[in-house]
Structure formats: C-alpha cells, structure tokens
C-alpha cells in the first residue's frame, strides 16, 4: 500500500512537469519569440524519447530491479524539469518597449518630432550575434529537457503497474490500479492550476524590484513567471523519487492468488513479434477502434497545448485565468465523462455491438455541442494599420499624422485610443505626452495624440489593448466546450473494452502496447505540431527579431477560431 501511495505521488508530479509546459506555452512563446509551430513541436517532443525506448523497457520488464529503475527514471524527469527552467537563468531580463525611461533604456516610444530617425534601433538593440546565439541556446536546452522528460518517464508507468500487479492480491489489484488511473487523470488539471498560480507573478521577479515593473498582467506584453512552476514540479518529483531506492526487488505477495492484469505488463514472448503484430493489425475491429482513438487523441493533444492561448486571444483573458478555466472546468469535465462511461458499461453489461453504438452516440452528441463553437467569438479588434483603415482619406491622414514622429519601426506597446481603435505603440498614434502615476511609475494615459481625433481635437489613449469585446460569449463557450468534452470522453472506456474483448486473450497485453505506440506516433507527436502550424497561418502581424519571424502579435481571430 505504501508503494501504491508513492507511485500515485510520483505519477502526479511527473504529470505536473509535462503538463505545466502546456499551461505556460503562450508565455514561453512571447518571452522567447517562438511561432506556434515551434512551440507545438516542443510540447510534443517528450513523446520522441518515450516512444524510442518503450519497447525495450516492456521487454526487459521482469528481469530488472523495477523500483530502482523507476527511481532512476524519476531522477531523470526531475533533472528535465530543472533544465526547462534554466533558460530563465542564462538569459538577461525580459525587455519590452516602454514609454517611460527606466533602468533598462532611456529610449521611449512616444512621438518626438525633434529626434532623427535613428531611433529605429529600439528593438534592434537585441540583435547582436550574441542575442541570436542566446535564442538558439534556449531552444536547444528546452528540446533536450523535453527529450529527457520522455526518456525518464518510460519505466515509471509500466514497471509500477506490473510491480503492483505482481505482488497485490487478486482482490485488491484492480482497486490499486484504479487509484493510479484516477491520479493520472487529475494530473493535467493540477498542472494547469499550477500554471494559473505562477503566471500571476512577473517573469523577472528575481531580477528586478517591484517598482521596476511597469506592466500589469492584463498588458499584452506581460510575461508571467513560467520558470517557477518547473522548479516546483521538479522538486516534487525529486522528493517522490527517494523511496524507490529502498523498495525490495520482490515483495511477499498479499494474501490471495495473483491475477495477471495485462494492462501494460507487456511481457510477450518476442519471438512471435511480427506474427502477432500482423494478426492484430488484420483484425478489423481492433484497427478501426485504434484509428478512431488516434483521431480523437490528436485533437485532444492539440487542444491541450493551445486551448489556453485560444481563450487568451479570443476573449482577451489573462494567461492565468485561461489556465484556471481549463484546469477547473474542462479537464474535470473530461474525467466525469470517463467515469460516467465506465459506470454505464458496468450497469448495463454491454455487448460489443452496444459498446460501439455507445461510442458513436457519444461522438455524435459531442459534435452537436461543438458545432456552435465555430460561431462563438468575435473578430480581431480594430488595430490601425494592421486590421483596419477607415478609408483612403483616413489612410492619407494616418500617414501624415505620425510622419514627423520618426517612429521606431518595431515598437510594440499597444494602446487603446478614445476612438476605440488600437494602435501598436503611442508613437504610431502620434501621442506626445504621457501621464504617469507617481506612486508606482505606471502609465495612466497618453494625450496629445495627433492620429486620434475627436471633434477636430487631438484625442487621448489608455495603455493596453482594446480587447476583442467578446466577454459576453465567454460563458456559453466554456459551458458548451465542457459539455462536448464530457460527451466525447464517455466513449473512452467502451472503446478500450472493444479492443480488449475483440482480441485473443494471449495477445491482450501486446495489443494494448501496440495501441499506445500508434497513439504516440500518430497522435500525440504530430497533434500539437499540426495545430501550431494551423494557428500560425492565421497570424496577421509577426514580431520581427533579427529579421526572422518571432512570436505572433495579432491573429485574425475568426480564422484562428475556425481553423
């Protein structure tokens, strides 16, 4: 029982490390200027290390000191977690364009007619060869960490399950495995909640004093302390690894005969490998169910990675709130669905045909719920010169009104004009005066803006984005997406039953192993990359770093939602 407790704790903290990356992905994109395609690849890269090794591990399963192997894997996972946070410590502080001269820079992005055009180097400063190299190093470290995370995770689940199953009594084994299974479903929810908590802190909380930070967490330039969660999760893994080095190689069995649950104890005689493989892949039910699961899992993998980012952009939420919604609403919803599906199966003792009917019904209802989501959203807010130009006359004046300002080309410090149009920086709106709150050095508003005219007078602007004005659709979106998730996950257990019951008993463990392999290779690896690429196609303004595309500043929200 102590082993089961330790294993639950370890699986939870391992999932914290891998799930936390998904919750802070939009923040890491912004901090290091990554496209969604790159961040999607990063998010799924741990599956690479995992897939390469899982076959070996399953084969050697019974011949090694399993608890010690689990402990070593856990130490690798913990190392990977600490490595993930390393980029924060090897790069300088986060820099952003600002209107108030500060300890970082004395340039500001206001309209200053007297100053010659040499101010174009506001964001160019970070373009030394050193800065470019630093960015490559960051990516390299993160990809290595993800690969290590995958490798370290390999022995944890299969060895843990087979160890428990070998030494637990027939009566208790399903109970113990059920406990572990429920922990693995809670894990990602906890990870998103951790993300929600950490992203409320400013990224350089350890490098700058409180009054040096001029951003609030509602500002589009805000970057939260993404690295903090990795330290927390990695420390947890390290602590839960310790007991494994003290468990014996074999335990006295609990009373009762041992039942071999062939969940992931893949101890098949490998000489028949190709034979069994062909026999299973020729089995139409097995093949079709696995393909259905591949499609569903690819969607889940992509959504898990980018759903928070979608909520941030579509409904103008902070990263912290978006993670809170996913961790507290969507993931628990999916868990409820899995449990309900299992309960219905057990209650009505379903045949195979009824199982498949239940899967089809669940997916069909899910589609009905999800269809309206295509329309629940708003277009991107009006951004001068990006999504919006009133007329040719306005175009002409827009060029005129900030011509003499010599604006730095790449400045990004969005402000919302009193005419409800967003400008990329105070300079591009022709604002000449900034009004500061003396208490905490934060910007209150900008005045004398020549591009924002009201009744012939120069208008004013507030710092921060105008937002998409979509808050009224947020609640219906969350409710419908949660319901769709519950309905889709009711098919989880029946689809497993279809596989386990349609296959010859001696092939069971092998079939499940192959199924997980196919899910990894066809769904969990490509899913986030495909989603990221699709999201990138909807970008309308890229941040430029050293003449290469970095992170996306503005998306076409309608396209983002539909694609």
XYZ file of C-alpha atoms in Angstrom:
563
model
C 0.000 0.000 0.000
C 2.926 2.323 0.682
C 4.229 1.528 -2.820
C 0.859 2.435 -4.322
C 0.889 5.707 -2.373
C 4.428 6.538 -3.544
C 3.562 5.636 -7.100
C 0.483 7.826 -7.113
C 2.566 10.729 -5.845
C 5.288 10.130 -8.425
C 2.860 9.874 -11.331
C 1.146 13.061 -10.220
C 4.384 15.035 -10.009
C 5.652 13.589 -13.300
C 2.443 14.771 -14.977
C 2.949 18.163 -13.352
C 6.255 18.567 -15.170
C 4.902 17.526 -18.574
C 1.513 19.242 -18.168
C 2.916 22.500 -16.835
C 4.672 23.209 -20.141
C 1.309 23.181 -21.900
C -0.086 25.700 -19.440
C 2.776 28.149 -19.934
C 3.255 27.662 -23.678
C 1.804 31.032 -24.767
C 4.027 32.750 -22.208
C 7.202 30.991 -23.386
C 6.295 31.889 -26.991
C 6.096 35.536 -26.049
C 9.230 35.519 -23.922
C 11.495 33.845 -26.479
C 9.717 34.797 -29.698
C 8.570 31.355 -30.862
C 5.987 30.556 -33.512
C 3.201 28.156 -32.507
C 4.635 25.532 -34.831
C 7.900 25.568 -32.883
C 6.162 25.555 -29.510
C 3.902 22.716 -30.673
C 6.963 20.685 -31.640
C 8.492 21.475 -28.259
C 5.346 20.368 -26.445
C 5.237 17.007 -28.208
C 8.985 16.372 -28.194
C 8.908 14.363 -24.972
C 6.976 11.664 -26.847
C 10.044 11.092 -29.026
C 12.302 9.888 -26.214
C 9.390 7.944 -24.818
C 8.482 6.040 -27.966
C 12.036 5.022 -28.833
C 12.505 3.260 -25.516
C 9.127 1.872 -24.516
C 9.606 -1.365 -26.470
C 12.898 -2.180 -24.736
C 11.511 -1.456 -21.318
C 8.478 -3.650 -21.856
C 10.762 -6.468 -22.971
C 13.174 -6.271 -20.040
C 10.366 -5.715 -17.593
C 10.666 -8.840 -15.497
C 14.464 -9.089 -15.409
C 15.473 -5.894 -13.662
C 15.177 -4.307 -10.218
C 11.960 -2.457 -11.057
C 11.695 0.002 -8.131
C 15.298 1.129 -8.677
C 14.644 1.624 -12.371
C 11.556 3.715 -11.548
C 13.676 5.798 -9.145
C 16.308 6.440 -11.826
C 13.622 7.417 -14.328
C 12.145 9.820 -11.778
C 15.541 11.440 -11.228
C 15.835 11.986 -14.998
C 12.355 13.553 -15.043
C 13.291 15.844 -12.172
C 16.509 16.828 -13.969
C 14.449 17.601 -17.080
C 12.166 19.856 -15.027
C 15.117 21.847 -13.652
C 16.603 22.057 -17.169
C 13.336 23.501 -18.514
C 13.660 26.467 -16.175
C 17.356 27.012 -16.962
C 16.807 29.426 -19.921
C 15.393 31.956 -17.472
C 18.665 31.998 -15.547
C 21.040 32.110 -18.532
C 19.282 34.907 -20.430
C 19.095 38.547 -19.450
C 15.953 40.234 -18.127
C 12.863 40.407 -20.341
C 12.889 43.615 -22.377
C 9.880 45.340 -23.856
C 9.241 48.721 -25.471
C 8.121 51.313 -22.991
C 7.090 54.928 -22.746
C 8.913 55.766 -19.552
C 12.677 55.840 -19.427
C 13.835 53.272 -16.891
C 16.805 51.291 -15.705
C 16.744 49.308 -18.968
C 16.705 52.005 -21.575
C 16.406 55.724 -21.907
C 14.603 55.486 -25.231
C 10.853 55.825 -25.137
C 8.232 55.146 -27.763
C 6.444 58.487 -27.654
C 6.159 60.799 -30.628
C 9.252 63.025 -30.519
C 9.323 65.184 -33.655
C 12.767 66.654 -32.989
C 14.565 63.328 -32.855
C 16.051 61.959 -36.105
C 15.103 58.524 -37.440
C 17.998 56.780 -35.738
C 15.525 55.709 -33.057
C 14.702 52.724 -35.214
C 17.070 50.738 -33.043
C 14.650 50.486 -30.130
C 14.010 46.785 -30.655
C 17.076 46.316 -32.821
C 19.315 46.514 -29.773
C 18.696 42.843 -29.104
C 20.062 41.843 -32.480
C 23.718 41.294 -31.761
C 25.156 37.893 -32.763
C 25.202 37.178 -29.026
C 21.431 37.647 -28.777
C 20.782 35.407 -31.773
C 23.012 32.708 -30.298
C 21.315 33.044 -26.922
C 17.990 32.272 -28.569
C 19.334 29.091 -30.174
C 20.751 28.010 -26.834
C 17.380 28.490 -25.149
C 15.634 26.277 -27.714
C 18.359 23.641 -27.548
C 18.167 23.425 -23.745
C 14.375 23.123 -23.837
C 14.355 20.419 -26.514
C 16.991 18.412 -24.627
C 14.947 18.765 -21.434
C 11.813 17.525 -23.217
C 13.665 14.515 -24.646
C 14.996 13.673 -21.152
C 11.500 14.042 -19.744
C 10.236 11.459 -22.230
C 13.084 9.036 -21.526
C 12.735 9.361 -17.748
C 9.012 8.719 -17.926
C 9.425 5.388 -19.718
C 9.916 2.989 -16.779
C 7.532 4.766 -14.413
C 4.113 3.575 -15.572
C 4.718 0.064 -16.992
C 7.080 -1.036 -14.197
C 4.901 0.467 -11.498
C 1.780 -1.244 -12.779
C 3.393 -4.634 -13.292
C 5.104 -4.443 -9.871
C 1.834 -3.674 -8.122
C 0.035 -6.354 -10.084
C 2.683 -8.972 -9.276
C 2.528 -8.516 -5.517
C -1.021 -7.314 -4.839
C -3.777 -9.790 -4.107
C -6.261 -10.628 -6.814
C -8.958 -8.756 -4.936
C -7.023 -5.522 -4.417
C -5.108 -5.218 -7.671
C -7.951 -3.593 -9.686
C -8.551 -1.158 -6.815
C -4.889 -0.093 -6.698
C -4.709 0.303 -10.460
C -7.949 2.291 -10.383
C -6.431 4.676 -7.838
C -3.386 5.187 -10.082
C -5.586 5.702 -13.125
C -7.605 8.414 -11.397
C -4.393 10.151 -10.321
C -3.176 10.242 -13.924
C -6.421 11.894 -14.993
C -6.243 14.528 -12.231
C -2.592 15.351 -13.033
C -3.070 17.664 -16.028
C -5.801 19.611 -14.183
C -3.433 20.237 -11.283
C -0.723 21.288 -13.774
C -2.986 23.948 -15.302
C -3.920 25.233 -11.852
C -0.215 25.480 -11.014
C 0.282 27.416 -14.248
C -2.565 29.712 -13.298
C -0.938 30.450 -9.944
C 2.605 31.024 -11.260
C 1.748 33.209 -14.247
C 0.364 35.862 -11.895
C 3.935 36.708 -10.904
C 6.105 38.780 -13.209
C 8.777 36.790 -15.084
C 11.780 38.634 -13.634
C 10.509 38.637 -10.076
C 14.033 37.584 -9.048
C 15.887 40.148 -11.194
C 14.007 43.440 -10.879
C 12.419 45.136 -7.891
C 8.673 45.622 -7.756
C 8.707 49.259 -8.834
C 10.839 48.413 -11.869
C 7.908 46.562 -13.409
C 5.602 48.823 -15.393
C 3.328 46.091 -16.697
C 0.131 44.708 -15.247
C -0.821 41.122 -16.031
C -3.544 42.398 -18.363
C -0.964 44.013 -20.642
C -0.350 42.106 -23.897
C 3.398 42.401 -23.259
C 3.083 40.778 -19.815
C 5.159 37.636 -19.311
C 4.479 35.562 -16.187
C 6.984 33.588 -14.110
C 6.773 30.476 -16.310
C 10.013 29.037 -14.884
C 8.764 28.973 -11.302
C 6.334 26.111 -11.883
C 9.070 23.914 -13.354
C 11.129 24.383 -10.181
C 8.137 23.448 -8.017
C 7.214 20.382 -10.107
C 10.818 19.168 -10.480
C 11.384 19.417 -6.713
C 8.238 17.361 -6.113
C 9.457 14.657 -8.490
C 12.876 14.594 -6.782
C 11.236 14.114 -3.376
C 8.930 11.341 -4.580
C 11.859 9.518 -6.236
C 13.665 8.892 -2.932
C 11.597 5.963 -1.510
C 12.041 3.892 -4.688
C 15.693 3.227 -3.890
C 14.604 1.437 -0.698
C 11.902 -0.899 -2.041
C 12.939 -4.559 -2.432
C 13.261 -6.232 -5.814
C 10.413 -8.558 -4.864
C 7.782 -8.279 -2.171
C 5.941 -11.004 -0.318
C 2.609 -11.357 -2.082
C -0.541 -10.079 -0.464
C -2.837 -12.935 0.524
C -4.723 -14.399 -2.423
C -3.715 -15.777 -5.815
C -2.186 -13.329 -8.258
C -4.269 -12.245 -11.181
C -2.229 -11.067 -14.157
C -3.887 -7.892 -15.315
C -2.363 -7.369 -18.693
C -2.730 -3.630 -18.743
C 0.795 -2.575 -19.564
C 2.790 -5.575 -18.419
C 3.892 -6.305 -21.938
C 5.838 -9.489 -21.277
C 5.039 -11.215 -24.539
C 7.462 -13.702 -25.926
C 9.139 -11.502 -28.525
C 9.999 -14.263 -30.999
C 6.410 -14.154 -32.232
C 6.544 -10.360 -32.551
C 5.869 -9.931 -36.315
C 3.312 -12.721 -36.319
C 1.196 -11.266 -33.514
C 1.547 -7.780 -34.957
C 0.142 -8.849 -38.315
C -2.618 -10.870 -36.698
C -3.771 -7.822 -34.703
C -3.468 -5.292 -37.499
C -5.529 -7.526 -39.786
C -8.281 -7.540 -37.176
C -10.831 -5.001 -38.487
C -12.410 -4.083 -35.136
C -9.028 -3.518 -33.492
C -7.728 -1.484 -36.407
C -10.812 0.724 -36.710
C -11.081 1.423 -32.980
C -7.388 2.313 -32.764
C -7.730 4.656 -35.759
C -10.743 6.314 -34.142
C -8.758 6.755 -30.928
C -5.840 8.202 -32.939
C -8.113 10.868 -34.427
C -9.596 11.759 -31.071
C -6.221 11.809 -29.302
C -4.616 14.013 -31.942
C -7.391 16.525 -31.345
C -7.002 16.313 -27.573
C -3.209 16.704 -27.814
C -3.564 19.819 -29.982
C -6.295 21.317 -27.805
C -4.438 20.663 -24.560
C -1.457 22.556 -25.935
C -3.211 25.571 -27.468
C -6.653 25.883 -25.850
C -5.369 28.369 -23.252
C -3.764 30.502 -25.949
C -7.036 30.425 -27.891
C -9.029 31.613 -24.870
C -6.479 34.392 -24.228
C -6.765 35.751 -27.769
C -10.447 35.188 -28.428
C -11.824 36.525 -25.158
C -8.940 38.826 -24.091
C -8.235 36.813 -20.921
C -5.013 36.787 -18.930
C -2.917 33.616 -19.261
C -3.582 32.952 -15.595
C -7.371 32.971 -15.979
C -7.301 30.879 -19.169
C -5.335 28.158 -17.337
C -7.693 28.346 -14.401
C -10.699 27.649 -16.652
C -9.047 24.662 -18.320
C -7.772 23.192 -15.049
C -11.003 23.725 -13.121
C -13.669 23.176 -15.801
C -12.544 21.370 -18.961
C -10.261 18.689 -17.515
C -12.572 17.733 -14.604
C -15.367 17.581 -17.214
C -13.421 15.027 -19.214
C -12.821 12.997 -16.031
C -16.537 12.994 -15.242
C -17.189 11.731 -18.780
C -14.722 8.854 -18.400
C -16.278 7.800 -15.086
C -19.845 8.065 -16.395
C -18.940 5.986 -19.475
C -17.435 3.282 -17.261
C -20.456 3.310 -14.941
C -22.931 2.903 -17.822
C -20.879 -0.029 -19.150
C -20.868 -1.724 -15.794
C -24.544 -1.049 -15.075
C -25.882 -2.420 -18.371
C -23.281 -5.149 -19.035
C -22.992 -4.138 -22.665
C -22.230 -6.375 -25.610
C -19.553 -5.388 -28.143
C -22.156 -4.034 -30.547
C -23.697 -1.908 -27.779
C -20.222 -0.659 -26.831
C -19.606 0.595 -30.343
C -23.095 2.118 -30.519
C -22.352 3.985 -27.301
C -19.072 5.316 -28.734
C -20.820 6.516 -31.885
C -23.616 8.163 -29.903
C -21.147 9.923 -27.591
C -19.140 11.308 -30.500
C -22.265 12.394 -32.392
C -23.630 14.333 -29.400
C -20.183 15.826 -28.885
C -20.221 17.115 -32.477
C -23.648 18.680 -31.942
C -22.370 20.541 -28.871
C -19.125 21.569 -30.540
C -20.669 22.876 -33.770
C -21.861 26.217 -32.319
C -18.301 26.863 -31.071
C -17.437 27.751 -34.677
C -19.555 30.876 -34.299
C -18.956 31.843 -30.659
C -16.343 34.540 -30.962
C -15.559 37.985 -32.301
C -13.262 39.350 -34.985
C -9.921 40.862 -34.027
C -10.224 44.371 -32.583
C -9.555 47.331 -34.900
C -5.801 47.894 -34.985
C -4.666 50.901 -37.008
C -2.543 49.845 -39.953
C -2.985 46.131 -39.214
C -6.633 45.110 -39.389
C -8.109 48.459 -40.047
C -8.107 51.568 -42.197
C -11.244 53.680 -42.398
C -10.951 54.993 -45.934
C -8.355 56.263 -48.372
C -8.762 59.660 -46.736
C -8.020 58.118 -43.327
C -5.054 56.229 -44.782
C -3.664 59.500 -46.066
C -4.125 61.226 -42.735
C -2.763 58.237 -40.830
C 0.441 58.508 -42.790
C 0.549 62.242 -42.237
C -0.316 62.265 -38.555
C 2.721 60.383 -37.315
C 5.147 61.137 -40.126
C 7.177 63.653 -38.206
C 7.363 61.344 -35.182
C 10.130 59.124 -36.659
C 8.569 56.076 -35.034
C 10.771 53.076 -34.350
C 9.544 50.519 -36.849
C 9.176 47.582 -34.496
C 7.933 49.193 -31.313
C 5.184 47.185 -29.629
C 3.355 48.822 -26.766
C -0.338 48.664 -27.647
C -2.634 51.469 -26.582
C -6.374 51.910 -26.927
C -7.487 55.240 -28.355
C -10.515 57.143 -27.167
C -11.941 56.367 -30.639
C -11.862 52.637 -29.735
C -9.122 51.907 -32.244
C -5.974 50.174 -31.064
C -2.527 51.475 -32.024
C 0.638 49.357 -31.971
C 2.552 51.987 -29.995
C 1.989 55.507 -28.610
C 4.261 56.771 -31.344
C 2.156 55.332 -34.151
C -0.841 57.162 -32.694
C 1.199 60.354 -32.625
C 0.961 60.735 -28.842
C 3.382 63.289 -27.423
C 2.588 63.347 -23.721
C 2.480 60.526 -21.199
C 0.802 60.908 -17.809
C 2.334 58.765 -15.080
C 1.011 57.603 -11.741
C 3.775 58.873 -9.452
C 3.037 56.182 -6.867
C 4.167 53.104 -8.807
C 5.611 54.537 -12.010
C 2.833 53.051 -14.146
C 1.298 54.802 -17.150
C -2.183 56.280 -16.624
C -2.808 57.552 -20.144
C -1.416 59.258 -23.233
C -2.584 62.639 -24.506
C -1.997 64.971 -27.464
C -2.335 62.109 -29.922
C -2.448 63.558 -33.436
C -3.845 60.378 -35.048
C -6.787 60.093 -32.663
C -9.006 62.998 -33.498
C -12.306 63.719 -31.804
C -14.333 66.714 -32.966
C -11.199 68.132 -34.513
C -9.222 67.944 -31.236
C -6.293 65.614 -30.573
C -7.554 62.622 -28.620
C -6.116 60.553 -25.770
C -5.396 56.852 -25.256
C -5.185 54.297 -22.460
C -2.286 51.856 -22.175
C -3.038 48.215 -23.082
C -5.101 46.564 -25.794
C -8.718 47.476 -26.526
C -9.717 43.832 -26.200
C -11.986 41.882 -28.511
C -15.220 42.881 -26.773
C -16.176 39.226 -26.600
C -16.733 38.749 -22.898
C -20.476 38.072 -23.291
C -19.725 34.938 -25.363
C -17.183 33.585 -22.916
C -19.608 31.771 -20.594
C -21.565 29.995 -23.380
C -18.251 28.963 -24.939
C -16.943 27.425 -21.715
C -20.230 25.627 -20.993
C -20.545 24.155 -24.497
C -16.891 23.126 -24.744
C -17.118 21.469 -21.332
C -20.271 19.541 -22.342
C -18.679 18.488 -25.631
C -15.675 17.225 -23.656
C -17.853 15.242 -21.238
C -19.764 13.599 -24.105
C -16.632 12.740 -26.087
C -14.918 11.142 -23.103
C -17.872 8.848 -22.330
C -16.536 6.761 -25.237
C -13.137 6.276 -23.559
C -13.904 3.119 -21.565
C -16.183 1.395 -24.123
C -13.558 1.858 -26.838
C -10.967 0.167 -24.602
C -13.410 -2.674 -23.989
C -13.872 -3.105 -27.738
C -10.125 -3.634 -28.085
C -9.685 -5.926 -25.090
C -12.662 -8.144 -25.913
C -12.223 -8.465 -29.653
C -8.683 -9.828 -29.418
C -7.347 -13.244 -28.453
C -6.659 -13.301 -24.705
C -2.968 -14.140 -25.067
C -2.439 -11.114 -27.328
C -4.051 -8.680 -24.915
C -1.025 -7.027 -23.355
C 0.681 -6.897 -26.704
C -2.331 -5.322 -28.404
C -2.513 -2.615 -25.744
C 1.208 -1.961 -26.176
C 0.841 -1.586 -29.945
C -2.170 0.658 -29.416
C -0.147 3.020 -27.213
C 2.690 3.030 -29.741
C 0.307 4.004 -32.548
C -1.308 6.696 -30.408
C 2.103 8.181 -29.629
C 3.416 8.139 -33.177
C 0.233 9.129 -34.994
C -1.485 11.405 -32.475
C 0.496 12.776 -29.567
C 3.596 13.645 -31.589
C 2.101 15.281 -34.696
C -1.034 16.694 -32.995
C 0.458 19.802 -31.357
C 2.699 20.475 -34.375
C -0.229 20.386 -36.805
C -2.320 22.603 -34.525
C 0.589 25.047 -34.115
C 1.108 25.241 -37.877
C -2.593 25.866 -38.467
C -2.561 28.635 -35.840
C 0.495 30.236 -37.468
C -1.351 30.523 -40.783
C -3.846 32.904 -39.144
C -1.258 35.434 -37.913
C -1.566 38.943 -39.379
C 1.347 40.688 -37.659
C 4.586 38.954 -36.707
C 7.112 40.286 -34.249
C 10.448 40.509 -36.053
C 13.643 39.514 -34.271
C 16.861 39.905 -36.234
C 14.891 39.748 -39.498
C 13.289 36.438 -38.641
C 9.692 35.819 -37.621
C 9.404 35.521 -33.856
C 6.125 35.383 -31.932
C 2.780 36.482 -33.373
C 1.445 39.864 -32.236
C -2.047 39.729 -33.773
C -4.127 36.867 -35.151
C -7.153 37.041 -37.392
C -9.434 35.802 -34.621
C -12.165 34.495 -36.917
C -9.698 32.372 -38.899
C -7.974 31.251 -35.686
C -11.303 30.047 -34.297
C -12.447 28.282 -37.473
C -9.172 26.570 -38.332
